[in-house]
XYZ file of C-alpha atoms in Angstrom:
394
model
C 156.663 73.527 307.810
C 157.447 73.011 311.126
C 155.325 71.249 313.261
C 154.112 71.556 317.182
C 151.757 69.888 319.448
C 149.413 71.055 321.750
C 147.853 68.438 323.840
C 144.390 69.010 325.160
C 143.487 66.740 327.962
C 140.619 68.166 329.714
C 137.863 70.721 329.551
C 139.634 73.705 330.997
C 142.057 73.211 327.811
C 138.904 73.342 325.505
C 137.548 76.767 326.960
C 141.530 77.700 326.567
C 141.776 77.431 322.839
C 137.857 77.352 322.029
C 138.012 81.113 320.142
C 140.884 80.252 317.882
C 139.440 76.058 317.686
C 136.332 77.633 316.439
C 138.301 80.434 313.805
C 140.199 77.364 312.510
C 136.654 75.455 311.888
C 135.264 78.518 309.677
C 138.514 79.685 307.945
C 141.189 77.430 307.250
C 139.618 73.866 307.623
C 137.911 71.664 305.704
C 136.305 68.249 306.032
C 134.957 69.071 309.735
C 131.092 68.492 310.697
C 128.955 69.766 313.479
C 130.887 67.401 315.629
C 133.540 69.279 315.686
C 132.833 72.210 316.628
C 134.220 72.848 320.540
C 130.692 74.138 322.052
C 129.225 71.147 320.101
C 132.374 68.142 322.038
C 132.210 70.183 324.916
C 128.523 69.369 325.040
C 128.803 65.353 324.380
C 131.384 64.883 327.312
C 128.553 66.483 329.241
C 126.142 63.961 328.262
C 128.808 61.325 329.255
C 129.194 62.134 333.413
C 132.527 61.516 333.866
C 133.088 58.595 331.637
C 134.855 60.320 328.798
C 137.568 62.675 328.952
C 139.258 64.932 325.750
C 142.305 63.598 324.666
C 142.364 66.792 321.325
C 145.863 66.522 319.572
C 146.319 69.905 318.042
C 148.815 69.849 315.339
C 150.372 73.783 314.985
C 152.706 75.670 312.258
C 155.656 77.135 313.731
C 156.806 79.131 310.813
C 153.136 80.509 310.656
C 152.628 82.159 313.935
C 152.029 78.733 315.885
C 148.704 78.360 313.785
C 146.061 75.848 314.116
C 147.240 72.977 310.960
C 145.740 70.194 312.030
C 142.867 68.992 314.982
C 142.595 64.942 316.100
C 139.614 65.508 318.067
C 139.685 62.438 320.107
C 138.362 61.105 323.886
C 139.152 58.391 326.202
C 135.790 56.399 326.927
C 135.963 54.296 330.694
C 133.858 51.460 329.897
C 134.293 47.810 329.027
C 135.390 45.717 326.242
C 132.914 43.386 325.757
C 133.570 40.026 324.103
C 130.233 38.704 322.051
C 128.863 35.924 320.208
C 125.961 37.598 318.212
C 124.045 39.740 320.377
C 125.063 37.657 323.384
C 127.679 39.384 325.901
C 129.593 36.928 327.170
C 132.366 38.389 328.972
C 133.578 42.371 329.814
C 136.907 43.512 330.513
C 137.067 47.245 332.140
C 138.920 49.622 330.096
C 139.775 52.965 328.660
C 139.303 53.166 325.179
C 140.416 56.308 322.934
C 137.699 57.071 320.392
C 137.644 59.518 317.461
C 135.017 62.284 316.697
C 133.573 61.080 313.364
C 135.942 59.407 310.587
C 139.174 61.867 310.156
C 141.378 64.339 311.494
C 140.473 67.766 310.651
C 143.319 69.230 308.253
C 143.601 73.078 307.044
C 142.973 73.247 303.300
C 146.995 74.446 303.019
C 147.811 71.382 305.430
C 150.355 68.904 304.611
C 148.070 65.818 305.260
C 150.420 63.562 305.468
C 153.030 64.931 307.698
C 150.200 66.257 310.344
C 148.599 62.881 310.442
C 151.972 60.991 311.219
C 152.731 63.853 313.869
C 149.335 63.060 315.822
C 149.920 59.235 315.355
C 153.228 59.216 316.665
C 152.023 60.943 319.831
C 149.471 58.656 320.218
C 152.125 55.666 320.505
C 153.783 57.787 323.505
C 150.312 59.024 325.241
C 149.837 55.147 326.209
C 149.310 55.922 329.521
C 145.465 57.754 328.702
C 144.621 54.652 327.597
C 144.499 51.043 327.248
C 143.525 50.354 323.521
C 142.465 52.591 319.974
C 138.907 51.577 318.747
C 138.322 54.331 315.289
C 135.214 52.125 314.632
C 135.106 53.643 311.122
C 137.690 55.338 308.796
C 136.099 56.536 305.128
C 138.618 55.090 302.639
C 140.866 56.910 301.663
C 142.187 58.504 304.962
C 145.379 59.920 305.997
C 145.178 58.672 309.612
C 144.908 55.174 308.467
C 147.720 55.752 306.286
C 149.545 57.312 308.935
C 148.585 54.406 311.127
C 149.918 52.223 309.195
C 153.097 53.975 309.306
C 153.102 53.673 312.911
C 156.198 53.007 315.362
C 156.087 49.136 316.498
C 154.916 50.137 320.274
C 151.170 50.549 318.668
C 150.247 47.577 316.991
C 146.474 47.190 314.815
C 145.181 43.895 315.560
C 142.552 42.415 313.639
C 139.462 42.270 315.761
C 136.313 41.301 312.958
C 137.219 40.261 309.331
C 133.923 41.793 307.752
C 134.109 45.057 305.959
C 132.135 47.919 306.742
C 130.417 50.613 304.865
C 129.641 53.784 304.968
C 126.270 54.958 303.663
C 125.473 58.335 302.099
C 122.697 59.734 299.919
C 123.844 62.637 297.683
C 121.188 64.675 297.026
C 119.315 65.175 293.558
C 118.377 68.666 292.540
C 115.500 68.035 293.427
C 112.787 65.735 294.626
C 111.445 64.628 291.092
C 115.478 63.747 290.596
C 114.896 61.698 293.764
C 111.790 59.928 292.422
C 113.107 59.444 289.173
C 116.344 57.613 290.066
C 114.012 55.400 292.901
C 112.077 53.927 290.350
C 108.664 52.783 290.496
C 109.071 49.266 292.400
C 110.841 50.776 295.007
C 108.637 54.251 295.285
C 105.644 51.428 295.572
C 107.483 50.038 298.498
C 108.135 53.449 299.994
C 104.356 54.073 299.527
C 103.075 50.806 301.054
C 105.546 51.332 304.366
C 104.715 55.084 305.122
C 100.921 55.098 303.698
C 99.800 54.750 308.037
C 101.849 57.411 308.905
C 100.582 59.847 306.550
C 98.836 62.552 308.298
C 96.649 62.878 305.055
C 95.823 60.142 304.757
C 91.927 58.470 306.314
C 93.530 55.366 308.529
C 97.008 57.204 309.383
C 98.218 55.995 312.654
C 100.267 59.120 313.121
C 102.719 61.413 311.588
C 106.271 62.470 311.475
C 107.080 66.127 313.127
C 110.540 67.669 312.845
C 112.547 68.900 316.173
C 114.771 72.236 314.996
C 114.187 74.595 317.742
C 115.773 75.024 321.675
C 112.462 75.130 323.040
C 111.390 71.637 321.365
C 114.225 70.353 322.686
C 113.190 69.175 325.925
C 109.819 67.558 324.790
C 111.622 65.568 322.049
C 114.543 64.076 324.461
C 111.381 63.267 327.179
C 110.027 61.122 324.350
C 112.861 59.722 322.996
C 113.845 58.635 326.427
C 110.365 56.830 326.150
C 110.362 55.281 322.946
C 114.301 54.033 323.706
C 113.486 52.027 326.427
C 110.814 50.404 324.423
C 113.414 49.216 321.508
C 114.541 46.083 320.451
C 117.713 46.850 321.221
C 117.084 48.259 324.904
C 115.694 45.062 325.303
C 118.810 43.448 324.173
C 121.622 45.272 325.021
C 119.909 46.818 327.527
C 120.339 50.937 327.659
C 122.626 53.777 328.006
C 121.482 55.929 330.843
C 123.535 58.999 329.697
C 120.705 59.648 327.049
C 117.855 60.038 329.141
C 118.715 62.894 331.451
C 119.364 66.451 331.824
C 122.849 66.519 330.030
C 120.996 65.087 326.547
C 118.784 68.288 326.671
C 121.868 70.476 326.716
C 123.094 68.509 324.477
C 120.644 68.921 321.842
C 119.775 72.380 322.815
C 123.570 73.205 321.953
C 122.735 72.080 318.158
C 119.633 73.746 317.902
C 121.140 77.258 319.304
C 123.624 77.107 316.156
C 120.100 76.219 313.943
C 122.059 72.636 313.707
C 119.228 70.754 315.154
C 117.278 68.738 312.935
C 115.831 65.558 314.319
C 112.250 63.671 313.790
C 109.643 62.520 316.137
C 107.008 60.117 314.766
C 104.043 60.502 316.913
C 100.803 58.570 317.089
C 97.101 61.151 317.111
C 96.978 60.853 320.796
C 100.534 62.379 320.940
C 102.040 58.947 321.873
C 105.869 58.838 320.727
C 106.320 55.728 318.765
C 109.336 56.064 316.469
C 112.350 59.511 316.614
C 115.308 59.909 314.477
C 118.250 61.706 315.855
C 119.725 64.100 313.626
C 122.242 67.383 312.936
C 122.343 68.834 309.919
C 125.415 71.579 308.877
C 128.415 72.470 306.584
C 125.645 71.110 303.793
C 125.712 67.614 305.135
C 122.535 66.125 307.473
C 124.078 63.061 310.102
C 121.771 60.787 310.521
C 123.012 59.459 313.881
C 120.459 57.291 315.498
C 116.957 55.793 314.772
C 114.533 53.689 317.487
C 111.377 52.889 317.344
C 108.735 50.973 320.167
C 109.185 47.229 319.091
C 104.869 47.318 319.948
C 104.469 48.997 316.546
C 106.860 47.059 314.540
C 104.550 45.295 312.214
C 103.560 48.555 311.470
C 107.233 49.476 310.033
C 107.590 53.254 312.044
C 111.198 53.168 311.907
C 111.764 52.201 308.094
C 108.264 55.186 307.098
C 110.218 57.496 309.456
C 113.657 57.197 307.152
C 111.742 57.621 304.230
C 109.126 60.296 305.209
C 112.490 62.121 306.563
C 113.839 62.095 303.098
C 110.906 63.293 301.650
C 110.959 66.269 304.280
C 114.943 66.521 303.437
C 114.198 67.382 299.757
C 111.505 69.888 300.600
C 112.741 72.001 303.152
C 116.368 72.844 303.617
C 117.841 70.645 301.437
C 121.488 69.859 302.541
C 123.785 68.572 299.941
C 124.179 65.329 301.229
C 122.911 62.712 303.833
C 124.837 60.690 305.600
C 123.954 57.801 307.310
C 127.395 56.814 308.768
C 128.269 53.007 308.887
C 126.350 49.307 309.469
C 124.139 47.643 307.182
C 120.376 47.784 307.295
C 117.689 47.549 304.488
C 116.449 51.376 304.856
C 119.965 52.804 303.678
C 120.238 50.636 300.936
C 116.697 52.032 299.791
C 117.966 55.360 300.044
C 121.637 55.786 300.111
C 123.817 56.218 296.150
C 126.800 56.462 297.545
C 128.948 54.057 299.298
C 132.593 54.111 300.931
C 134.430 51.716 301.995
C 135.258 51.549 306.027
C 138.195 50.412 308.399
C 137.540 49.860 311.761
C 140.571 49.708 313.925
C 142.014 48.365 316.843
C 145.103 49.036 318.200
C 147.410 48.426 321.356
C 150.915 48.149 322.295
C 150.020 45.795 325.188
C 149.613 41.814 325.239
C 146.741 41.689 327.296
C 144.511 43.520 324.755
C 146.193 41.619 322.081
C 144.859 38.190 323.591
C 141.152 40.070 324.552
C 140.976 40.857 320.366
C 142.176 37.285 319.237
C 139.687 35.681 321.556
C 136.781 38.058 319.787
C 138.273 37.213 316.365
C 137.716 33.459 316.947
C 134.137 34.008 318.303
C 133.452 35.986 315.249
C 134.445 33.275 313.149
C 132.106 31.051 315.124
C 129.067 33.160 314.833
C 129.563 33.292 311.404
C 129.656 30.056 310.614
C 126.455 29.490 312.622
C 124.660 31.941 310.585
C 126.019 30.024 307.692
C 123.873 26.844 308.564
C 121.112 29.348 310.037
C 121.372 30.822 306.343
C 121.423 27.022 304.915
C 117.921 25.620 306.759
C 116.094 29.083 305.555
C 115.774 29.752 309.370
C 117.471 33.625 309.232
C 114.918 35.760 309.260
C 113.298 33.836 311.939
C 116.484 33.521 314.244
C 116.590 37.347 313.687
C 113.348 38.406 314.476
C 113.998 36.341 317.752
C 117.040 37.915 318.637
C 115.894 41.434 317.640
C 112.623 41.538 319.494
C 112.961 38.686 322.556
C 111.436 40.726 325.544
């Protein structure tokens, strides 16, 4: 096998190669998602206005016609890396960071894994001038790029930027819902009951109910209320909000999904047709992404976010059922209600230049600080409280 790069650094390359990109997807490849798909990335760099650009390594055969081996579908994102203590910025540093769609490179079934995943890492150490650090905020364990990685020539360098270990969260489906309710058991069914009994459309005091978002022409309504219900979140009010969400781009966006019938997302409404809670989801190649979840911070003691996960699952197992759910990475108490499976993450950072090196070390430290706050936090039974604070301060 020998191998040849193609690099793809903008969108004119995309439309180039998009035909035989999207051949590769439904012949040879395996392991891809929706993501991945070219009409699909071509569609997110829309949503970001300029700030990202592609950066698509395409790894080819030589002694097979120049064929399509091996696709690291990654972007350059302009923004800032910001150094935090909790959920407090307290310093940002401009830069270009190169991100990866989803967790892995896509490989052809017949793919040497190994070799193609070196050849796209060793470019990476000479394409320096894209970009001023790697941040592949989660690799499923195992992985041949972060094997590859750490194979790596000494000009890119992974720096350790937190110590905690992430997960990745999946639910594999049952065959079938009394599977599901079975293996939930009764204490936690009880729990799922008591959480989604107001947002039961049945049911005499329901505040509201769930609807699901699949088609092009719901597409517009549902991004005009998540726009609302995002800028009424806890974390809005925190982190404050990503404009590139709200606006025209985000339609096309989601109207690209729903054209290929990948579009399946949740709206959680209140009687009077007041948005209060959406999930954001895709669902294709037998896997539904759960990608994001908000909810208005008003409602919270009501619990619309954590009645919209679950009432979501129940709607997973009764129409369409994919074969699996995932929920990507990060901790929170709905996917351990739901999820079965569990994988282990790596979140990366990597740079061959000093500067960066110093920015990471000086996070690393204020991680360690934060962590030992939460430990006396933890100590004088004041977490929850300090959370709730931080989560929902206006």
């Amino acid at each position: 096998m020998t191998l040849t790069l193609d690099i793809v650094d903008d969108v004119a390359g995309i439309d180039r190669i998009e035909t035989e990109w999207a051949s590769f997807l439904y012949g040879r490849a395996e392991g891809h998602t929706v993501h991945h798909h070219p009409s699909i990335f071509r569609a997110f760099l829309a949503t970001e206005q300029g700030r990202s650009t592609p950066l698509v390594l395409v790894v080819r055969d030589a002694d097979d016609g120049d064929s399509i081996c091996a696709l690291g579908c990654f972007f350059v994102w302009r923004g800032a890396f910001e150094l935090t203590a909790s959920v407090v910025t307290l310093f940002s540093l401009p830069s270009r960071t190169l991100k990866l769609v989803g967790d892995r490179i896509v490989f052809a079934r017949d793919a040497d894994a190994t070799a193609c995943a070196l050849r796209i890492v060793r470019a990476l150490s000479t394409l320096g001038e894209h970009y001023d650090l790697i941040h592949l905020a989660e690799l499923a364990l195992p992985n041949p790029l972060a094997s590859a990685i750490d194979r790596a020539p000494a000009g890119l360098r992974e720096v350790v930027v937190r110590k905690r270990r992430e997960h990745v969260y999946e639910h594999t489906m049952f065959e079938d819902r009394a599977g599901y309710d079975r293996w939930l058991g009764s204490k936690r069914r009880n729990t799922i009951k008591r959480n989604t009994r107001r947002w039961r459309d049945n049911e005499a005091k329901s505040r509201g109910c769930l609807r699901v978002v699949r088609d092009v022409a719901d597409a517009p309504r549902f991004a005009t209320a998540v726009a609302r219900v995002r800028r009424e979140t806890w974390q809005a009010k925190t982190y404050g909000i990503d404009e590139a969400t709200l606006g025209p781009d985000y339609v096309r966006f989601l109207e690209a999904f729903a054209s290929r019938g990948w579009l399946r997302s949740y709206l959680m409404e209140r009687h009077d047709g007041t948005p209060v809670a959406f999930i954001i989801g895709f669902q294709g190649y037998d896997t539904y992404h759960y990608v994001d979840i908000g909810f208005d911070a008003a409602h919270r003691k009501d619990h619309p976010g954590v009645a919209a996960t679950y009432l979501m699952m129940e709607d997973l197992y009764e129409h369409d059922p994919p074969a699996r759910v995932d929920f990507g990475y990060g901790d929170n108490r709905y996917k351990r209600a739901v999820c079965n499976t569990t994988y282990v993450s790596r979140p990366m950072h990597l740079t061959g230049r000093r500067r960066w090196r110093a920015a990471f070390g000086a996070q690393r430290f204020l991680d360690d600080a934060a962590r030992r706050a939460r430990a006396l936090v933890a100590r004088a039974g004041l977490e929850d409280r300090v959370r709730d604070i931080l989560k929902h301060r206006s």
